[in-house]
PDB file of N, CA and C in Angstrom:
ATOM      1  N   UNK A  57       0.815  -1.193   0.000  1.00 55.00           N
ATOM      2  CA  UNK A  57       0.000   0.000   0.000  1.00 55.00           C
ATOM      3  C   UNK A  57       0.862   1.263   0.000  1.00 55.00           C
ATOM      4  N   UNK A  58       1.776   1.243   0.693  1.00 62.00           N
ATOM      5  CA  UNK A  58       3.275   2.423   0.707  1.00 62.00           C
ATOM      6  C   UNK A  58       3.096   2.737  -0.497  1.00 62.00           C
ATOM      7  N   UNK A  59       3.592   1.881  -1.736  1.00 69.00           N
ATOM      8  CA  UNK A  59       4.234   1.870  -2.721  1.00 69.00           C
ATOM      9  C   UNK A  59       3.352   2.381  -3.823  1.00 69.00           C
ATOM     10  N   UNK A  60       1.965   2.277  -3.558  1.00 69.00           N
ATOM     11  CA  UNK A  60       1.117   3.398  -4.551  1.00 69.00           C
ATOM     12  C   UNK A  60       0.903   4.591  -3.439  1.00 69.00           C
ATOM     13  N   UNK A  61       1.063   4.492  -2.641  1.00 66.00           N
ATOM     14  CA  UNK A  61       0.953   6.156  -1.987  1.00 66.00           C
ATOM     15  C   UNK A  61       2.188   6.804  -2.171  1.00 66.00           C
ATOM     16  N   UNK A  62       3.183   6.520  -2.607  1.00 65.00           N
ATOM     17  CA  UNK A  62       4.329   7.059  -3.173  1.00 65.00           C
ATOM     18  C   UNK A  62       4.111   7.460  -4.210  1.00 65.00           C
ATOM     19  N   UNK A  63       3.592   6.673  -5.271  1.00 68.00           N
ATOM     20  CA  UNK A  63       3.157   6.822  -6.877  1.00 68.00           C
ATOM     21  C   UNK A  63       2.442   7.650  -7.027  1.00 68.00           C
ATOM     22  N   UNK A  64       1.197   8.224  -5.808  1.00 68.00           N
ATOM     23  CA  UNK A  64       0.589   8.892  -5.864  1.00 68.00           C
ATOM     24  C   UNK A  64       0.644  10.403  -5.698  1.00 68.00           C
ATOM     25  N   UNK A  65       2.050  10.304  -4.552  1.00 72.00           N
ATOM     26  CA  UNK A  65       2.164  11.591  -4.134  1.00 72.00           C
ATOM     27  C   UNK A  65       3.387  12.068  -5.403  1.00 72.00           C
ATOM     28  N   UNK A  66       4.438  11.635  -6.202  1.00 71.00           N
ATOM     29  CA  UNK A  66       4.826  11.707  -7.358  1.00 71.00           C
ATOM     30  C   UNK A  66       4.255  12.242  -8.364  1.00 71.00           C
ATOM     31  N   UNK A  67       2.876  11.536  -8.425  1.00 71.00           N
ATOM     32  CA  UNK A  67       2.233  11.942  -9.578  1.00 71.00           C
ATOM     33  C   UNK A  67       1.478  13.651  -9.760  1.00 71.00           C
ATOM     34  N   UNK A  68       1.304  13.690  -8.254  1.00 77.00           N
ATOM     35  CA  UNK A  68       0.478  14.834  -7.185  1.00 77.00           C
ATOM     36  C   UNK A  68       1.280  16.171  -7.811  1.00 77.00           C
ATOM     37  N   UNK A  69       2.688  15.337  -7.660  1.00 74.00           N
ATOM     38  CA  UNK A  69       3.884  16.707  -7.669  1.00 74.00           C
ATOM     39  C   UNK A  69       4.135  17.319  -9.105  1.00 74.00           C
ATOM     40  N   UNK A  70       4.296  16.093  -9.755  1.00 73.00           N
ATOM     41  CA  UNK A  70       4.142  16.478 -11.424  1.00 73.00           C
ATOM     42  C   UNK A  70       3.310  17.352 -12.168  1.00 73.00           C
ATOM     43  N   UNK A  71       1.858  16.902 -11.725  1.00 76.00           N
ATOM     44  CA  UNK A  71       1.049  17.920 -11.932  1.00 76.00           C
ATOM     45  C   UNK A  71       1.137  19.007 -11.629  1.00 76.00           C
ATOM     46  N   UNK A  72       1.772  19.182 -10.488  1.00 76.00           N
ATOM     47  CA  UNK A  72       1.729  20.802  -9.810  1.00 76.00           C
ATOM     48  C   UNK A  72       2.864  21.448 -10.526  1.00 76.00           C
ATOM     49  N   UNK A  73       3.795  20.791 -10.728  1.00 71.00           N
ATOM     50  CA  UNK A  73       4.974  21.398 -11.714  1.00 71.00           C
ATOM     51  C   UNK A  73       4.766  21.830 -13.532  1.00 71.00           C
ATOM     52  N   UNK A  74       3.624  20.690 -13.466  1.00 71.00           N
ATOM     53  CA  UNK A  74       3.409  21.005 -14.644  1.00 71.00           C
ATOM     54  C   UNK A  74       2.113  22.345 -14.867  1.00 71.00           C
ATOM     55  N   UNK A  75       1.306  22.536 -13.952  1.00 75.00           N
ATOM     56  CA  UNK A  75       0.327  23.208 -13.608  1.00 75.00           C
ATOM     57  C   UNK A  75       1.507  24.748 -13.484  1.00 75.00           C
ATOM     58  N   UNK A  76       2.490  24.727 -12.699  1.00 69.00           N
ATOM     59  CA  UNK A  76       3.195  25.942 -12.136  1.00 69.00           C
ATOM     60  C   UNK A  76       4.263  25.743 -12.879  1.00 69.00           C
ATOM     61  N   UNK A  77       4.893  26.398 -14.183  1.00 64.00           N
ATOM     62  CA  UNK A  77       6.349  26.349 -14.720  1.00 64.00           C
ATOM     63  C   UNK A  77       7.184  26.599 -14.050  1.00 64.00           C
ATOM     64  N   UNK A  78       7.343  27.395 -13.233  1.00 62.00           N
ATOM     65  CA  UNK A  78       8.304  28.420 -12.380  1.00 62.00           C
ATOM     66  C   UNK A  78       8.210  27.283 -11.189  1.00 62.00           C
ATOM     67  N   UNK A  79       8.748  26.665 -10.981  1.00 62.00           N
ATOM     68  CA  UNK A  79       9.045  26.117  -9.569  1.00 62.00           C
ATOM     69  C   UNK A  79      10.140  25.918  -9.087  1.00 62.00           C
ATOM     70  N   UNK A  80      10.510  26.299  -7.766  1.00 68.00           N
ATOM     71  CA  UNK A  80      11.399  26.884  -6.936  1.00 68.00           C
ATOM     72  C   UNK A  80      11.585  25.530  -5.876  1.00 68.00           C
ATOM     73  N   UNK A  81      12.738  25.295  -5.445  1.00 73.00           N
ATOM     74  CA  UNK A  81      12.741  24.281  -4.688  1.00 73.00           C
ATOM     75  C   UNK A  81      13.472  24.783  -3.329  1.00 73.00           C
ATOM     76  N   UNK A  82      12.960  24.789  -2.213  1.00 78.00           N
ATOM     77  CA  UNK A  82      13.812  25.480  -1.151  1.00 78.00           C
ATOM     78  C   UNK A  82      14.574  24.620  -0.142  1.00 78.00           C
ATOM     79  N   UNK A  83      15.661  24.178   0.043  1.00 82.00           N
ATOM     80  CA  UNK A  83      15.729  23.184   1.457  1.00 82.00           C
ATOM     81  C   UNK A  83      16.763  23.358   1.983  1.00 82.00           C
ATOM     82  N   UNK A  84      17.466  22.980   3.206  1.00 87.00           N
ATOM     83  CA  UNK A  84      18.654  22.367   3.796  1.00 87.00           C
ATOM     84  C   UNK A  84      19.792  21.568   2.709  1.00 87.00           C
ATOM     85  N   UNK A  85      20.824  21.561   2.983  1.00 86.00           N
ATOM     86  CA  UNK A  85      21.705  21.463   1.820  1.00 86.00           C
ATOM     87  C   UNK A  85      21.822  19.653   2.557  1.00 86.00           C
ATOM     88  N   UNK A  86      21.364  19.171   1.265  1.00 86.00           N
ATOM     89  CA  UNK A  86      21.975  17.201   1.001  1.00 86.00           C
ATOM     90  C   UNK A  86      20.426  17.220   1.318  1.00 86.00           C
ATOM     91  N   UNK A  87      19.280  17.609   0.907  1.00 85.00           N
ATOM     92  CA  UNK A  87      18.416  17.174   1.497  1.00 85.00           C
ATOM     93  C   UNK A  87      17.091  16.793   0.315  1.00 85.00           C
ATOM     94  N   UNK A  88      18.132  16.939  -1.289  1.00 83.00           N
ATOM     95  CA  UNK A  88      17.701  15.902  -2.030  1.00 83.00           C
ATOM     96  C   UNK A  88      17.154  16.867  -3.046  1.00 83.00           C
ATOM     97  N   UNK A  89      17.308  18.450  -3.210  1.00 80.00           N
ATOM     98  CA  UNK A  89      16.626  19.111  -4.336  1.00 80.00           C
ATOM     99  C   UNK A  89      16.806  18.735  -5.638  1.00 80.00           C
ATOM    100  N   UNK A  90      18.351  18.685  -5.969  1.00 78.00           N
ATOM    101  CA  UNK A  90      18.697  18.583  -6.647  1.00 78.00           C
ATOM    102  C   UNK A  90      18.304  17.431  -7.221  1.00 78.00           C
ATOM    103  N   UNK A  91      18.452  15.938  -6.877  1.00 80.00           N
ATOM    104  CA  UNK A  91      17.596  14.985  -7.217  1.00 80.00           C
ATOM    105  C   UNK A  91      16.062  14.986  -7.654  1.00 80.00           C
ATOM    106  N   UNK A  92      15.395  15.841  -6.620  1.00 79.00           N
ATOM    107  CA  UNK A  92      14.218  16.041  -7.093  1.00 79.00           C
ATOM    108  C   UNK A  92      13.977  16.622  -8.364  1.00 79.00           C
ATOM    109  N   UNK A  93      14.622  18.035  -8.755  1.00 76.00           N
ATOM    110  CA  UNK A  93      14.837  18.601 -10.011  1.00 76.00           C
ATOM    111  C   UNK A  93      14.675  17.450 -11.169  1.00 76.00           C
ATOM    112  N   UNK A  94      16.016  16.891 -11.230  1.00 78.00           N
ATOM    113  CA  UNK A  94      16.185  16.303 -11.893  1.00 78.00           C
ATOM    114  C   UNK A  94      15.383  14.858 -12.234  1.00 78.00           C
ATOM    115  N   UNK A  95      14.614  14.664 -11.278  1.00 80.00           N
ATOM    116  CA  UNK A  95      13.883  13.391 -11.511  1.00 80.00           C
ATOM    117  C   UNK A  95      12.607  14.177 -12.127  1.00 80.00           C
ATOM    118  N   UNK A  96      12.386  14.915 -12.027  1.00 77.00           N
ATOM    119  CA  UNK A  96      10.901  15.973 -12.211  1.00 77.00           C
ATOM    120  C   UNK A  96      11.562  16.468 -13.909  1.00 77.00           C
ATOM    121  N   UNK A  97      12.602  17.109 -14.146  1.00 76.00           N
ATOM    122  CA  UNK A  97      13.029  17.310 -16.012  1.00 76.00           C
ATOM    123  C   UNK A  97      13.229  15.733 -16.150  1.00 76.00           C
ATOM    124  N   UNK A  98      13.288  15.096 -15.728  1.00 78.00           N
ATOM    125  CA  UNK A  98      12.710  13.236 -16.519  1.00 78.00           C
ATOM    126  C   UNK A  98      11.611  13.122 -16.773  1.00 78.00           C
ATOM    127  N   UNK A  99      10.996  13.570 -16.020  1.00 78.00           N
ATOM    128  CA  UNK A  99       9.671  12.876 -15.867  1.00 78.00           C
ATOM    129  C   UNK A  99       8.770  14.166 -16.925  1.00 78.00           C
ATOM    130  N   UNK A 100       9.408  15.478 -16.995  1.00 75.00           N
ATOM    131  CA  UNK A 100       8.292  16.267 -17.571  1.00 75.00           C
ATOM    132  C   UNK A 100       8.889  16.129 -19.268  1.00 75.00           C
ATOM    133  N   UNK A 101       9.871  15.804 -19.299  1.00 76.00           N
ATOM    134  CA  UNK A 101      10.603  15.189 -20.533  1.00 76.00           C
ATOM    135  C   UNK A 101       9.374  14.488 -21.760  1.00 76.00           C
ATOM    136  N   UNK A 102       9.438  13.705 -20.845  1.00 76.00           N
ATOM    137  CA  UNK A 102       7.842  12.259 -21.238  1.00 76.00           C
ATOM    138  C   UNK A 102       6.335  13.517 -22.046  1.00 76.00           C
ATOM    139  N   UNK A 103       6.528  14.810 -21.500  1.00 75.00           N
ATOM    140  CA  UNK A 103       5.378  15.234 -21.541  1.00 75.00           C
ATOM    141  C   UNK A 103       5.363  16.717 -22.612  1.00 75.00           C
ATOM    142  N   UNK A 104       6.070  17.302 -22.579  1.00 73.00           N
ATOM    143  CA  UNK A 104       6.691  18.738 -23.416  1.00 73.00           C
ATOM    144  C   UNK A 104       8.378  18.480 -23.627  1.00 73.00           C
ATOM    145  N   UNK A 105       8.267  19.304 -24.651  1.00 73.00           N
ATOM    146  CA  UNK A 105      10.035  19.534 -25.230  1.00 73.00           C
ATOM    147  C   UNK A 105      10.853  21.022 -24.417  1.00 73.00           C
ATOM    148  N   UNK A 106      10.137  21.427 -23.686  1.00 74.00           N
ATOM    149  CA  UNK A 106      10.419  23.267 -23.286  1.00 74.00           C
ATOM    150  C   UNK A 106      10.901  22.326 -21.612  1.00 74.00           C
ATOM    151  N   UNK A 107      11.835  22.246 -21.471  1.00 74.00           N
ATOM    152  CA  UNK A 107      12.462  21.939 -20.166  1.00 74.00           C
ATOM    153  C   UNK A 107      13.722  22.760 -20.083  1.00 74.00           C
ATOM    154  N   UNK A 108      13.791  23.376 -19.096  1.00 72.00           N
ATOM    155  CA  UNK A 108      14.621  24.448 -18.614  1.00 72.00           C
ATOM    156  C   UNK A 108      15.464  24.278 -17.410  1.00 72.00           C
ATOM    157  N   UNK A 109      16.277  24.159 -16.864  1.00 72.00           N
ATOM    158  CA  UNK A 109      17.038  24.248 -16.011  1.00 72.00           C
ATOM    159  C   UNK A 109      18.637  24.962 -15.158  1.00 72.00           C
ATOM    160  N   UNK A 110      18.134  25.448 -14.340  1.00 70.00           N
ATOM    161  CA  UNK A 110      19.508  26.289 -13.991  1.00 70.00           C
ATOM    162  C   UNK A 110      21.262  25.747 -13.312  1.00 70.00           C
ATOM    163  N   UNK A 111      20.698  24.562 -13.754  1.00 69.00           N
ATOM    164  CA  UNK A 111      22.304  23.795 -13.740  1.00 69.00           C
ATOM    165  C   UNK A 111      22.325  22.551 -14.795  1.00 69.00           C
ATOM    166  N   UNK A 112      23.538  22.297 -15.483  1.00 70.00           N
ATOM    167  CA  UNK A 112      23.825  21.886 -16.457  1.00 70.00           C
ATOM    168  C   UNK A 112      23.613  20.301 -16.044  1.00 70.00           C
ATOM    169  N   UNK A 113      22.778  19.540 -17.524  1.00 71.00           N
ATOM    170  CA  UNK A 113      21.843  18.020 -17.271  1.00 71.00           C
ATOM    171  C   UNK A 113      22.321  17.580 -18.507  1.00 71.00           C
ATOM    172  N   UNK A 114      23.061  16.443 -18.522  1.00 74.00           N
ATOM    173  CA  UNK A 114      23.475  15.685 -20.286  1.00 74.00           C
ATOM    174  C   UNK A 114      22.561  15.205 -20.495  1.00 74.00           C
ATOM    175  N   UNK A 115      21.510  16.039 -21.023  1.00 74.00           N
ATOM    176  CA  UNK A 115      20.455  15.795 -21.427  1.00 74.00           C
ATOM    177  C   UNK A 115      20.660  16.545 -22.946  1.00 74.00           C
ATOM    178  N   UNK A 116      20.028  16.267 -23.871  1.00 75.00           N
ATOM    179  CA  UNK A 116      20.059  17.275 -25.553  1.00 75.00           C
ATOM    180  C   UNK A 116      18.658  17.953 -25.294  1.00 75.00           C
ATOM    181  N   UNK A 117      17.687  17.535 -24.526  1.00 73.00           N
ATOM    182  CA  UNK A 117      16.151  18.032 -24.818  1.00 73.00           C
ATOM    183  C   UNK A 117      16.110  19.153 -23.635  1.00 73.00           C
ATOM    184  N   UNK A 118      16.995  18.938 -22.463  1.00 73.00           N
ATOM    185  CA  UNK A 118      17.009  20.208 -21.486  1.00 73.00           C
ATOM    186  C   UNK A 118      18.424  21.522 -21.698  1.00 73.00           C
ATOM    187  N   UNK A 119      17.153  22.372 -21.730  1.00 75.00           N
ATOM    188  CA  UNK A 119      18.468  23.449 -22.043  1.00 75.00           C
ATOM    189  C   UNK A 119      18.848  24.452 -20.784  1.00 75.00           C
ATOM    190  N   UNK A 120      19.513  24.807 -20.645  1.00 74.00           N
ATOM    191  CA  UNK A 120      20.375  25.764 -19.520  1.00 74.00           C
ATOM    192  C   UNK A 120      20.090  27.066 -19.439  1.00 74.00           C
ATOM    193  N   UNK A 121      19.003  27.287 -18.619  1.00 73.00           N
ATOM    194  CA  UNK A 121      18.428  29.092 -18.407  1.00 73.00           C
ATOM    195  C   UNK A 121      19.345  29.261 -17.389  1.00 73.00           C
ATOM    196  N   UNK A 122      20.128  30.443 -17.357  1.00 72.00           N
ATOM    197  CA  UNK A 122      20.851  31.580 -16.389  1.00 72.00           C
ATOM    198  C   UNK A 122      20.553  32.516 -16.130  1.00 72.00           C
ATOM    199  N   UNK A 123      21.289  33.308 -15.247  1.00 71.00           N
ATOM    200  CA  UNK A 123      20.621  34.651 -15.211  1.00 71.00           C
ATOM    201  C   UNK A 123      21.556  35.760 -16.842  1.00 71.00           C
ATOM    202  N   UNK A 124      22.460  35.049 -17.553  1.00 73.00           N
ATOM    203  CA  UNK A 124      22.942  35.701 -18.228  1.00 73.00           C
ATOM    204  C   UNK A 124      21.532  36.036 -19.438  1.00 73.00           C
ATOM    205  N   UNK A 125      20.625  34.911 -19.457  1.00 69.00           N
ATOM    206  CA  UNK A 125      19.245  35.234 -20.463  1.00 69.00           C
ATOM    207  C   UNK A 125      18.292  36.179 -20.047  1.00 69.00           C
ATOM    208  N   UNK A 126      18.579  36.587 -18.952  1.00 69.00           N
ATOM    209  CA  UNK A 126      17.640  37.508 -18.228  1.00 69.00           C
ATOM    210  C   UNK A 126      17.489  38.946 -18.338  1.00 69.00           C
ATOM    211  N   UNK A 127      17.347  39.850 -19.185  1.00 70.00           N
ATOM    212  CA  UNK A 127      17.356  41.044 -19.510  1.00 70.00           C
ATOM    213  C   UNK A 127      16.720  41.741 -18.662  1.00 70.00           C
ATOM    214  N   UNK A 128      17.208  42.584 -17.586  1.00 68.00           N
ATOM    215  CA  UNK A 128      15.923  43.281 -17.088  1.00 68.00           C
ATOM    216  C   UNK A 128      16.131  44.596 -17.405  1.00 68.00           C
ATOM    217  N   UNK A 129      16.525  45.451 -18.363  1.00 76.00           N
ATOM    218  CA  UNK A 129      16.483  46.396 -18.784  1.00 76.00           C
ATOM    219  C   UNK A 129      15.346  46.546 -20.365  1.00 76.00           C
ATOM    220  N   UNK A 130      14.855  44.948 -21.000  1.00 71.00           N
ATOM    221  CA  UNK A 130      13.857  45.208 -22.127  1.00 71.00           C
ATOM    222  C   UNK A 130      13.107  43.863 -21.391  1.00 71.00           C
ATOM    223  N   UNK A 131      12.298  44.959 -20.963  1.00 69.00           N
ATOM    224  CA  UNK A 131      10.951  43.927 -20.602  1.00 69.00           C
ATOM    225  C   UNK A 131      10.352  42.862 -21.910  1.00 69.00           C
ATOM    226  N   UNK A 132      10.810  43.104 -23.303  1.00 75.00           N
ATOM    227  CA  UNK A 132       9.824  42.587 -24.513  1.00 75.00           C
ATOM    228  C   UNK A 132      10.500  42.034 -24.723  1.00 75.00           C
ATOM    229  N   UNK A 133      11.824  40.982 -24.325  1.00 68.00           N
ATOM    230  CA  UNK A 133      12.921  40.050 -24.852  1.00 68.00           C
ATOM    231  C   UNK A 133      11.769  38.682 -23.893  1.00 68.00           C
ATOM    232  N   UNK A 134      11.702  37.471 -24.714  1.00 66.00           N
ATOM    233  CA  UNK A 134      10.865  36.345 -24.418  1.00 66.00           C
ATOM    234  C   UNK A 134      11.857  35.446 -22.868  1.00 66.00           C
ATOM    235  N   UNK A 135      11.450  35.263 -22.254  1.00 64.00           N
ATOM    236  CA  UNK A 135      11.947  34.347 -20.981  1.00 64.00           C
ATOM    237  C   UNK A 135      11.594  32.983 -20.988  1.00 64.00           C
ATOM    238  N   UNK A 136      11.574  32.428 -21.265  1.00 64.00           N
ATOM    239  CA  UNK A 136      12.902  31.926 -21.979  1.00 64.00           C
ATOM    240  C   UNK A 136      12.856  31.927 -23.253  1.00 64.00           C
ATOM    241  N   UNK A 137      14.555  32.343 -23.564  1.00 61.00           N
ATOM    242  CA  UNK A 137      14.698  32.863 -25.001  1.00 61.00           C
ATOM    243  C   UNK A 137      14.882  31.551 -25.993  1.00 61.00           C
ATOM    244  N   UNK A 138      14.301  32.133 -27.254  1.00 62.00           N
ATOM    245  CA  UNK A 138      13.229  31.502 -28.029  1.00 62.00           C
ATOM    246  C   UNK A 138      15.175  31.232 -29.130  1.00 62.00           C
ATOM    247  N   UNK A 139      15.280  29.488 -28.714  1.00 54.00           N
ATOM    248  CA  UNK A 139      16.616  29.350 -29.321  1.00 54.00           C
ATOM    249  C   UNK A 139      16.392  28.585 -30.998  1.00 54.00           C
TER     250      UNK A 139
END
């Protein structure tokens, strides 16, 4: 029974990531964000080609947003820029 309430709360999270683009992960350091990230651009992989991430994934389908793409002097430049 664990083992679909895991599946469930997974699935819970996906949606919400996929529901919210912008998601922010906050925690204590070793306490698994980074894993999470990255299991979440797997999993949203399966679902859209627009996967974004702010640390580098040998992945070809995820691309690398920084703050160097970030213009805040022309509000009308696209976020994320259109490669």
């Amino acid at each position: 029974m664990k083992n679909i309430f895991y599946q469930l709360n997974a699935f819970r999270l996906v949606n919400f990531v996929w529901d919210n683009p912008l998601s922010v992960i906050i925690g204590k350091l070793g306490t698994g964000k980074t894993l999470l990230l990255t299991y979440l651009s797997q999993t949203m992989k399966l679902l859209t080609d627009e996967i974004y991430s702010n640390y580098p994934l040998e992945d070809d389908k995820v691309k690398v947003l920084t703050f160097k793409n970030l213009d805040f002097t022309d509000r009308t430049k696209p976020v994320p820029p259109r490669w």
